[in-house]
Short mmCIF file of C-alpha atoms in Angstrom, two decimals:
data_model
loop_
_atom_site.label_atom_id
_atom_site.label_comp_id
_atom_site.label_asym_id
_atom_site.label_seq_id
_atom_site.Cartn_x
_atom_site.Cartn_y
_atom_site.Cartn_z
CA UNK A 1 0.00 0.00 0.00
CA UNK A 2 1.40 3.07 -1.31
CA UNK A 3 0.41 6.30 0.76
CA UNK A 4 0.59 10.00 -0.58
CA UNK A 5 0.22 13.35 1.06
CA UNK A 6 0.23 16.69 0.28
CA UNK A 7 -0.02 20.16 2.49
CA UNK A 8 -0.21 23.38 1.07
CA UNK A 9 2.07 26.47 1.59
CA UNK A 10 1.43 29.74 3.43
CA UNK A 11 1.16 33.41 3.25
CA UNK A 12 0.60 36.24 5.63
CA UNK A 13 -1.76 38.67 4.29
CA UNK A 14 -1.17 41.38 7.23
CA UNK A 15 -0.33 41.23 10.87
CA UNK A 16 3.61 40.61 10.12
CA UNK A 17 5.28 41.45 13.40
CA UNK A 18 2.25 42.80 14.85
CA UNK A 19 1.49 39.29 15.90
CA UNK A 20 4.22 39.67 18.51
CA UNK A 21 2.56 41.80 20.71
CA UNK A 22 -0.70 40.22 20.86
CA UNK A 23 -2.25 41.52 17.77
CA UNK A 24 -4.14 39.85 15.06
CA UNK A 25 -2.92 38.38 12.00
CA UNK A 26 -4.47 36.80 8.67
CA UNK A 27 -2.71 34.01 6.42
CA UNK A 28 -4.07 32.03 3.94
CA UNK A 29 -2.95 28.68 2.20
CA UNK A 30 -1.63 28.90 -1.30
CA UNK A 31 -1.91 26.30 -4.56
CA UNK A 32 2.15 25.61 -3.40
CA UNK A 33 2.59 21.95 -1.93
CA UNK A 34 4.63 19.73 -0.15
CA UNK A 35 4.38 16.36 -0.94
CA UNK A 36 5.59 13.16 1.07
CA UNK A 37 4.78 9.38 -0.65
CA UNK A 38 5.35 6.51 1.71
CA UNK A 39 6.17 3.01 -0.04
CA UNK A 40 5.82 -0.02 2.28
CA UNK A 41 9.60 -1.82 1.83
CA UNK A 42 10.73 -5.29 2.13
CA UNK A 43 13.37 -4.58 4.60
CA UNK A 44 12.22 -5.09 8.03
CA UNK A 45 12.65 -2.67 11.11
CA UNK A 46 14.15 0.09 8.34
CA UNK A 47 12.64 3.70 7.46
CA UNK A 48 14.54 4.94 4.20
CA UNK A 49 13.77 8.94 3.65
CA UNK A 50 14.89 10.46 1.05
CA UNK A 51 14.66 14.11 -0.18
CA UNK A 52 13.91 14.95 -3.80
CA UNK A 53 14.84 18.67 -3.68
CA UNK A 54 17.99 17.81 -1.79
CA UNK A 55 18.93 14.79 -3.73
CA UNK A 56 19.73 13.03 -0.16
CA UNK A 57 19.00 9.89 1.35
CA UNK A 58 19.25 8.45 5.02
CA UNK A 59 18.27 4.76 6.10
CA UNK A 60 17.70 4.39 9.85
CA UNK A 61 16.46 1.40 12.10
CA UNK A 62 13.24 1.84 13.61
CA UNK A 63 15.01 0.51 17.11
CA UNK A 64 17.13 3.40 16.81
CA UNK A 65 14.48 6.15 16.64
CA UNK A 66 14.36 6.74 20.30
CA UNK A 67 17.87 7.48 20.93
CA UNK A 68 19.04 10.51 21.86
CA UNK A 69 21.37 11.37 19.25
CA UNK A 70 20.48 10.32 15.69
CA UNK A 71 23.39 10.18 12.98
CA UNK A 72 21.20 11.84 10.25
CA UNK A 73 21.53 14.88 8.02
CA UNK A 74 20.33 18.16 9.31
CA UNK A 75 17.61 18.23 7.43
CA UNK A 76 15.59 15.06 8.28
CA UNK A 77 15.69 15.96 11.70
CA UNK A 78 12.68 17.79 11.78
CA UNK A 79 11.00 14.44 10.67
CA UNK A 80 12.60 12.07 12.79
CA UNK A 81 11.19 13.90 16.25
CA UNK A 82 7.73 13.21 14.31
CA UNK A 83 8.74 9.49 14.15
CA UNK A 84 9.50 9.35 17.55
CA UNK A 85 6.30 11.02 19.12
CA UNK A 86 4.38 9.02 16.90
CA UNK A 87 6.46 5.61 18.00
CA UNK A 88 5.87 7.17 21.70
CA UNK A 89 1.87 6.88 21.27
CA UNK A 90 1.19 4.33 19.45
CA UNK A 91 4.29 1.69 19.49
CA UNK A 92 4.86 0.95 15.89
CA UNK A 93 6.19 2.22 12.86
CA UNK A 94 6.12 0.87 9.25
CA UNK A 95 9.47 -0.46 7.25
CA UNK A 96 9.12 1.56 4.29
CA UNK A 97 10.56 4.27 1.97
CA UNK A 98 9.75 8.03 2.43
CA UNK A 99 10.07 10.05 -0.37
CA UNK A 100 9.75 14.18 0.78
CA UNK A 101 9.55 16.51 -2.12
CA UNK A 102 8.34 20.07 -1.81
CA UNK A 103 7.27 23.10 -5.25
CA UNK A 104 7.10 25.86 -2.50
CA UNK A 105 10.18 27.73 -2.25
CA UNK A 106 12.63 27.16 1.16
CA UNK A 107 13.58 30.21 3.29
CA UNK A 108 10.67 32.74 1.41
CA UNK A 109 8.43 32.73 4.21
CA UNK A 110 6.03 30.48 2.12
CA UNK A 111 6.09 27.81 5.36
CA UNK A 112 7.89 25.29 3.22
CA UNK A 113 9.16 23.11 6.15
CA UNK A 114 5.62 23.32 7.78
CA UNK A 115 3.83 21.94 4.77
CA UNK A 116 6.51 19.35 4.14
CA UNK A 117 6.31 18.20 7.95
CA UNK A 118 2.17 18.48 8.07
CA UNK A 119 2.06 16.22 4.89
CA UNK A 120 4.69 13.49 6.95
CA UNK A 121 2.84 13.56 9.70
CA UNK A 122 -0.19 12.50 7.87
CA UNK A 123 1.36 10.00 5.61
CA UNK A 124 2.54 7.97 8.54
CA UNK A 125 -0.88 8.20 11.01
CA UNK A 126 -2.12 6.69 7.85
CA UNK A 127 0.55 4.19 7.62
CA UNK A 128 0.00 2.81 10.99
CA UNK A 129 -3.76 2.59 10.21
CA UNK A 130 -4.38 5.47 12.94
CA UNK A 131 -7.39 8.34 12.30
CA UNK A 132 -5.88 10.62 10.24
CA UNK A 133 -7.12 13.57 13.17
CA UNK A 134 -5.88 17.09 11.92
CA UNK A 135 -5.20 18.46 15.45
CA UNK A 136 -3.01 15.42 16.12
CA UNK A 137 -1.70 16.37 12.90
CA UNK A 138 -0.84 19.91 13.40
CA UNK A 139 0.65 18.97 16.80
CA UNK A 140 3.15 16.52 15.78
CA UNK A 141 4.33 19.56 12.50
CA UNK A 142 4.24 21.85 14.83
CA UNK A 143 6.59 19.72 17.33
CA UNK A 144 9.16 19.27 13.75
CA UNK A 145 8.63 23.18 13.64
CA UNK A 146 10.02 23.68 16.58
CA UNK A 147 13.54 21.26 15.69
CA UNK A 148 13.35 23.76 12.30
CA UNK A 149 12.91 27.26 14.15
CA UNK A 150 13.13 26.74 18.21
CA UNK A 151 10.28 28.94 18.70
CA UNK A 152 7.85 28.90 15.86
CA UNK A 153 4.19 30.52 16.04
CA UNK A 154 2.38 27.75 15.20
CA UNK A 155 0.70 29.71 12.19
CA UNK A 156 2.18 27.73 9.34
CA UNK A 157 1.52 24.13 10.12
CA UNK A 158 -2.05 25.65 11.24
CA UNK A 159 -2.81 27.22 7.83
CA UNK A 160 -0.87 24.07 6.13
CA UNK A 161 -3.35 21.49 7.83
CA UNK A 162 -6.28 23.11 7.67
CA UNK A 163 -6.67 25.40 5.07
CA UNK A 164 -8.01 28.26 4.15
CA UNK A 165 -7.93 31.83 5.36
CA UNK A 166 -7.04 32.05 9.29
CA UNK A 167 -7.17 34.69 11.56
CA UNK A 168 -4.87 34.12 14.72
CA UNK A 169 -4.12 35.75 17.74
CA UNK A 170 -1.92 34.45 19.73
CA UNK A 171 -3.68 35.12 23.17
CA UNK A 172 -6.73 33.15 21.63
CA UNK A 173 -5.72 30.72 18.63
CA UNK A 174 -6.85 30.70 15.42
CA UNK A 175 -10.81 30.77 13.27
CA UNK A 176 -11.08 29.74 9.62
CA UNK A 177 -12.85 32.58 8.01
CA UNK A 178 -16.24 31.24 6.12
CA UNK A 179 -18.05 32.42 3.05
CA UNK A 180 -14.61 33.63 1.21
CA UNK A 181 -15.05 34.05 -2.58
CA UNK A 182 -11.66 31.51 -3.49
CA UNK A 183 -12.28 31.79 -7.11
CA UNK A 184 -12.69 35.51 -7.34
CA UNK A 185 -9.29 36.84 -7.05
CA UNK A 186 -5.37 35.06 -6.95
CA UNK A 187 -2.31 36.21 -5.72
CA UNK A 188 0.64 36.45 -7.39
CA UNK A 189 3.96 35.93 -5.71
CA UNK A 190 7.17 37.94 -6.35
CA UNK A 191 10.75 36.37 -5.09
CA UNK A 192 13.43 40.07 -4.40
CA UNK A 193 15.92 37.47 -4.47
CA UNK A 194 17.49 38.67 -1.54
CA UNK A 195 17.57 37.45 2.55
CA UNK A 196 18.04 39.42 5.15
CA UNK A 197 17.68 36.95 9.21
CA UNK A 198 14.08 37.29 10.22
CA UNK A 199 15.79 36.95 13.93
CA UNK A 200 17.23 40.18 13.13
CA UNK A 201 14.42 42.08 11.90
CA UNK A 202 12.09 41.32 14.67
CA UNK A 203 14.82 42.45 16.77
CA UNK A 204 15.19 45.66 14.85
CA UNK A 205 11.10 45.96 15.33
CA UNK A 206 11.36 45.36 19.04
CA UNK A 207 14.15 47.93 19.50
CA UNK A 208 11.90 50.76 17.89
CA UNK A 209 8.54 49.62 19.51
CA UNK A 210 10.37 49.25 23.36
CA UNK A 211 12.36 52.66 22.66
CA UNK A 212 8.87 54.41 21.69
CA UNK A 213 6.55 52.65 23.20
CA UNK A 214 3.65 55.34 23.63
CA UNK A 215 4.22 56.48 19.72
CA UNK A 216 4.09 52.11 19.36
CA UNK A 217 1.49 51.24 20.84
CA UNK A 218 -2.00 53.07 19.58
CA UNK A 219 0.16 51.81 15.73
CA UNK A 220 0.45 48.33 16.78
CA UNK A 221 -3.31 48.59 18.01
CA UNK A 222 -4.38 50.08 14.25
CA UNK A 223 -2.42 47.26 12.59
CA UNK A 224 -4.68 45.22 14.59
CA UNK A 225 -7.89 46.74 13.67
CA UNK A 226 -6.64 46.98 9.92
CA UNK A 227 -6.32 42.41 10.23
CA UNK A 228 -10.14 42.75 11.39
CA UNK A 229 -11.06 44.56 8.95
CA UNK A 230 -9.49 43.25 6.32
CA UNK A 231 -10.68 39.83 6.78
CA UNK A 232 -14.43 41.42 7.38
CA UNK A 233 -13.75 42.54 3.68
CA UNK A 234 -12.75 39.45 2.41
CA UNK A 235 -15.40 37.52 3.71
CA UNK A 236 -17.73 40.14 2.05
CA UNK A 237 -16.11 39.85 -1.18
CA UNK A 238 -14.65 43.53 -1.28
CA UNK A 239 -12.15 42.71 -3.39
CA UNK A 240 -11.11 46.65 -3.64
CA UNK A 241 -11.24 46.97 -0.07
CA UNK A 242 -8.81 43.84 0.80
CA UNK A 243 -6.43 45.31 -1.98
CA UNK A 244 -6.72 49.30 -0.10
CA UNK A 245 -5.51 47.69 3.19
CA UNK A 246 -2.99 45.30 2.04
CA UNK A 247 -1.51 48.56 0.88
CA UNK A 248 -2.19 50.39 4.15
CA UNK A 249 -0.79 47.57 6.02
CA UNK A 250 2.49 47.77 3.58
CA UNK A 251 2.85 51.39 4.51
CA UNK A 252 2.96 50.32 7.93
CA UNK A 253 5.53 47.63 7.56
CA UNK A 254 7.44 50.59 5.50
CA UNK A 255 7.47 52.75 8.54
CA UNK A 256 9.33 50.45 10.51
CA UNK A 257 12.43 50.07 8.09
CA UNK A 258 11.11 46.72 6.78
CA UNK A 259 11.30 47.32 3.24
CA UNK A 260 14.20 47.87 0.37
CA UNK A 261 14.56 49.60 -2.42
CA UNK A 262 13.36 46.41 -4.67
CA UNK A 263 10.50 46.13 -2.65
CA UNK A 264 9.14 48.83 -3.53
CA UNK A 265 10.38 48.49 -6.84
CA UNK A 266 8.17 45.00 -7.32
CA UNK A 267 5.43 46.41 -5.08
CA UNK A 268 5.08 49.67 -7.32
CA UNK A 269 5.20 47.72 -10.51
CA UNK A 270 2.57 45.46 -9.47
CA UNK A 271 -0.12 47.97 -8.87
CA UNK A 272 0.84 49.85 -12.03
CA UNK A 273 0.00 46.73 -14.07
CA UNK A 274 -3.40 46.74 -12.06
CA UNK A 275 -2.84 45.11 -9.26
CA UNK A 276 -5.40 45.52 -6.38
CA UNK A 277 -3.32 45.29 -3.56
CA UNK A 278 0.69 44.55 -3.45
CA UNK A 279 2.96 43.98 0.14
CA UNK A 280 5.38 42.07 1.56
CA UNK A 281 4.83 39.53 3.10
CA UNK A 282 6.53 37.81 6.20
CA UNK A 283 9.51 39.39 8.06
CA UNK A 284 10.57 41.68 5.12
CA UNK A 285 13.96 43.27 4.39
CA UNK A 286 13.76 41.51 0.90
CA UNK A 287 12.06 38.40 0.69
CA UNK A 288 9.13 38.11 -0.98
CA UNK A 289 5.83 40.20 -1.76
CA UNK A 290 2.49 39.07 -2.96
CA UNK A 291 0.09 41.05 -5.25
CA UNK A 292 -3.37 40.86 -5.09
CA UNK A 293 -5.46 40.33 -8.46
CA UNK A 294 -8.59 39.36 -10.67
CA UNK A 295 -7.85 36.54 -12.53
CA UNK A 296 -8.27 38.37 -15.69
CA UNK A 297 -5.36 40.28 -14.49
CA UNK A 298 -2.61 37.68 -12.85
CA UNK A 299 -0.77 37.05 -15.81
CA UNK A 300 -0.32 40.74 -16.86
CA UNK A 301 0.99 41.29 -13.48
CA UNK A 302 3.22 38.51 -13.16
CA UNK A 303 4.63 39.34 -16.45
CA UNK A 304 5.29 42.68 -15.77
CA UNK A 305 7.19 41.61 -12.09
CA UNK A 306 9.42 39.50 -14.37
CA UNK A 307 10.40 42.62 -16.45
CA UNK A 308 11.10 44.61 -13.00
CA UNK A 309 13.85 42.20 -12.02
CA UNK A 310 11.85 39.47 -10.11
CA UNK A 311 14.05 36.90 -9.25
CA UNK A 312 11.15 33.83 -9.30
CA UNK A 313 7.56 35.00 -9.91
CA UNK A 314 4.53 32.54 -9.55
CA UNK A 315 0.14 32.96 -10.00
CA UNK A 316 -1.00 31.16 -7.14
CA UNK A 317 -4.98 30.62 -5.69
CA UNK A 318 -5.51 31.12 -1.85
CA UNK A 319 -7.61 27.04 -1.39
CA UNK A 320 -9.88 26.27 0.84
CA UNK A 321 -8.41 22.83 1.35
CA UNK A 322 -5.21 22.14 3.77
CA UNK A 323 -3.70 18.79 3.92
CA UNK A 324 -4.72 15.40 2.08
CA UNK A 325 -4.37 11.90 2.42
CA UNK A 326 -4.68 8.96 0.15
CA UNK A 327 -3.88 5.76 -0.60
CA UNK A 328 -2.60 5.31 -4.10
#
């Protein structure tokens, strides 16, 4: 019995270091996916993973799992602490092959190793012939999350499993918004092609908001209200509205030295070709930004980001779907 999963990528649509300090945030999960295909092997006691995008493979006995230290590379670990919860609870794992291949870019903020941990942890509940439960599911990404990134939010193997658009909070969790209009509008996604440590600029953030807090705080309680409202609009199917406050809520990441000179160069571009709305999206200080569109539109846009120097550029839909399971 063959097994396949996929989980879809992320974006944040506003809230970007707002979050932080206990205000809202919105993210939705994109047409991007992360794919893991289990293959039950002859080999007893023996998990083989292997990672298309990283041309790597690992073998591993399953009595080994449990030990403390793992000889691995880096980049399975994430999935081996999965293996070893799920060994915890329910005493078994299968012999098999695990192939992990991913189409959503790594490091762009897209929640790349969420999506690719989400769809794991889904594959193998379903291996061992356990319910499939998407809470369990999100629980055991968000456990390889935090091998990945220490600390993580939780938002990206939320919005990977489930799907959808999500407002979160992190004083009260997370609601899937109803009644949005997916086939109405798409994003389209624009790569700067350049990094800068997200570690950094949430430092940079902090520094600004603790050294001027009074001047911080009624901003940080508008970028709230603007996440309200915005999802209030897209629920309505204001289309014009959503794309007026993802360009409010750029300003505001402008004002706090978030942005670069390319940046603006992609966002600027993308609302000349027509473009609703256009912002970055995640930490900032390059990265990537995402342009809102009809879908009449998308392709003019994305063509015209191209011309401006985008380094990847890519029409995506925001889906109503998060992760799937099947056998195959």
């Amino acid at each position: 019995m063959t097994i396949e999963a996929i989980a879809p990528g992320k974006v944040i649509i506003a809230g970007e270091h707002f979050v932080v300090e206990n205000e809202p945030g919105i993210a939705a999960a994109i047409s991007l996916y992360a794919k893991v295909k289990l293959e039950p092997r002859s080999e007893k006691e023996v998990i083989e993973l292997y990672s298309v995008n990283y041309n790597v493979l690992n073998k591993i006995k399953i009595s080994e799992i449990n030990k403390e230290r793992i000889e691995c590379d880096a980049i399975f670990y994430p999935f081996f602490r999965v293996m070893q919860i799920v060994l915890e609870e329910y005493g078994k794992l299968p012999s098999c092959k695990i192939e992990i291949s991913s189409q959503i870019p790594p490091k762009a903020g897209l929640g790349s190793s969420a999506a690719t941990a989400v769809a794991f942890s889904a594959a193998l509940l379903k291996a061992i012939g356990a319910e499939v439960d998407l809470d369990e599911v999100s629980e055991l990404a968000y456990e390889a999350e935090k091998i990945s990134h220490g600390k993580p939010s939780g938002i990206d193997n939320t919005v990977s499993t489930y799907g959808g658009v999500i407002v979160f909070k992190k004083s009260e969790g997370f609601v899937k918004l109803d009644e949005v209009k997916y086939d109405e509008f798409k994003l389209v996604l624009a790569d700067t092609g350049s990094r800068e440590s997200t570690k950094k600029l949430v430092e940079k953030v902090r520094r600004l908001k603790n050294e001027y807090d009074e001047v911080f705080m009624p901003f940080y309680h508008a970028a709230g209200h603007l996440t309200i409202e915005l999802a209030k609009k897209l629920s309505e199917g204001d289309l014009v509205a959503v794309g007026e406050l993802m360009n409010v809520a750029h300003g505001m990441l402008y004002s706090l030295g978030l942005s670069t000179e390319t940046v603006e160069k992609l966002v600027f571009t993308a609302r000349k070709a027509g473009a609703l709305g256009a912002k970055i999206t995640g930490a900032g200080g390059g990265g990537m930004i995402i342009a809102l569109t009809t879908p009449e539109l998308a392709e003019k846009v994305s063509s015209k980001l191209l011309n401006a120097g985008a380094a990847w550029v890519k029409i995506v839909n925001v889906i109503e779907e998060g992760v799937a399971v099947d056998e195959i």
